[in-house]
CSV table of C-alpha atoms in Angstrom, one decimal:
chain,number,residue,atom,x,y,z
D,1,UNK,CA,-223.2,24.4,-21.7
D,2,UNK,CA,-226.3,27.0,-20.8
D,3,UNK,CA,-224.2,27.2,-17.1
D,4,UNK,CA,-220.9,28.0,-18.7
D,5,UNK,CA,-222.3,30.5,-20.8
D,6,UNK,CA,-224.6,32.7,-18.4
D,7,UNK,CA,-221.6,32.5,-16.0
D,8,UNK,CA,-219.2,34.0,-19.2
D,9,UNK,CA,-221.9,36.5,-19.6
D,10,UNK,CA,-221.9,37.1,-15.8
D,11,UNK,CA,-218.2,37.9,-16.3
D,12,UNK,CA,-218.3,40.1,-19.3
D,13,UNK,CA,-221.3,42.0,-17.5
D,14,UNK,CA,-219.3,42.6,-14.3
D,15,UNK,CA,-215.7,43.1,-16.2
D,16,UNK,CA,-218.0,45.9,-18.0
D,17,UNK,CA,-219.0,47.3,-14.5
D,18,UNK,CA,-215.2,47.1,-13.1
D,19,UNK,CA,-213.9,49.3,-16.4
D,20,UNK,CA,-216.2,51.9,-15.7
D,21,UNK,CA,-215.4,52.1,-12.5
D,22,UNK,CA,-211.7,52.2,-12.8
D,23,UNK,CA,-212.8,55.1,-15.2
D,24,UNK,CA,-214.9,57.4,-13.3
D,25,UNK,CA,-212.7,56.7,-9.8
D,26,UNK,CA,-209.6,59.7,-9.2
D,27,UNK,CA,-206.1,57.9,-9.7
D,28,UNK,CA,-205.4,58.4,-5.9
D,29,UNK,CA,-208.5,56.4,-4.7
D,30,UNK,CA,-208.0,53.6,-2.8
D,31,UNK,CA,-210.9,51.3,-3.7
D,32,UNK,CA,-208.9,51.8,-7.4
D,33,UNK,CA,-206.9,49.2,-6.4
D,34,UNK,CA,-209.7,46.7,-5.4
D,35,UNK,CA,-211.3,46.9,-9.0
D,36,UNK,CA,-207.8,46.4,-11.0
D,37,UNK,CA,-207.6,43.1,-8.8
D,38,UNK,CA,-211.3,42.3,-9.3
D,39,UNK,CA,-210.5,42.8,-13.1
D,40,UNK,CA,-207.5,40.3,-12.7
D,41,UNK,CA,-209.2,37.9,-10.9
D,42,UNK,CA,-211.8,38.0,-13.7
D,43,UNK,CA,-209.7,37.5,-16.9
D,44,UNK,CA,-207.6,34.7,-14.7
D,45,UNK,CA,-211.1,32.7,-14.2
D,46,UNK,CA,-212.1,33.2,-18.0
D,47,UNK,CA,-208.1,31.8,-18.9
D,48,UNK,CA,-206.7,34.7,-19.7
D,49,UNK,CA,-203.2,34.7,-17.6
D,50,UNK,CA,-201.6,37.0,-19.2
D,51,UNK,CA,-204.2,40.1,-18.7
D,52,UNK,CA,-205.1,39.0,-15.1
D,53,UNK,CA,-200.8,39.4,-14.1
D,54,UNK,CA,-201.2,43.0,-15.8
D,55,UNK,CA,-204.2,44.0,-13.5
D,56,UNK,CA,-203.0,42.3,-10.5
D,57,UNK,CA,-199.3,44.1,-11.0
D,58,UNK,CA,-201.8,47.6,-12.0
D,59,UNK,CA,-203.6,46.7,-8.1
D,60,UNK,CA,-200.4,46.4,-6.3
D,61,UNK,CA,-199.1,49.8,-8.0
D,62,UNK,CA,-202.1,51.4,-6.8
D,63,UNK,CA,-202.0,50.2,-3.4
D,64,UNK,CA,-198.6,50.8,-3.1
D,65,UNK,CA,-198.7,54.2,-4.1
D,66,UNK,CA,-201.8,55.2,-2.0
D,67,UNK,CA,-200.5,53.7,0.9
D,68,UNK,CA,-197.4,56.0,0.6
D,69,UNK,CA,-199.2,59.1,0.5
């Protein structure tokens, strides 16, 4: 129980650093991609399907769009 909860806390700690991230970085950055599919691969580890396809679909946008310009 102790294991599951420091690595929740882990999570929320580093779901906190990804936000502020996507945040500060300019919409054309191409690391913004790499945090929207960090933040995805976080809420699908915590059970949370339905936000992680939203940030993985937010990452491909990104990419997509930065690779076109």
């Amino acid at each position: 129980v102790a294991a599951r909860q420091r690595e929740l806390q882990l999570y929320a700690r580093a779901l906190e650093l990804y936000e502020l991230a996507v945040e500060t970085l300019p919409n054309e950055n191409r690391h913004l991609g790499d945090m929207y599919r960090a933040i995805g691969e976080i809420h699908e580890a915590e059970g949370r399907p339905a936000d992680a396809l939203e940030y993985f679909k937010r990452a491909l946008d990104v990419q997509s769009h930065v690779r076109q310009a």
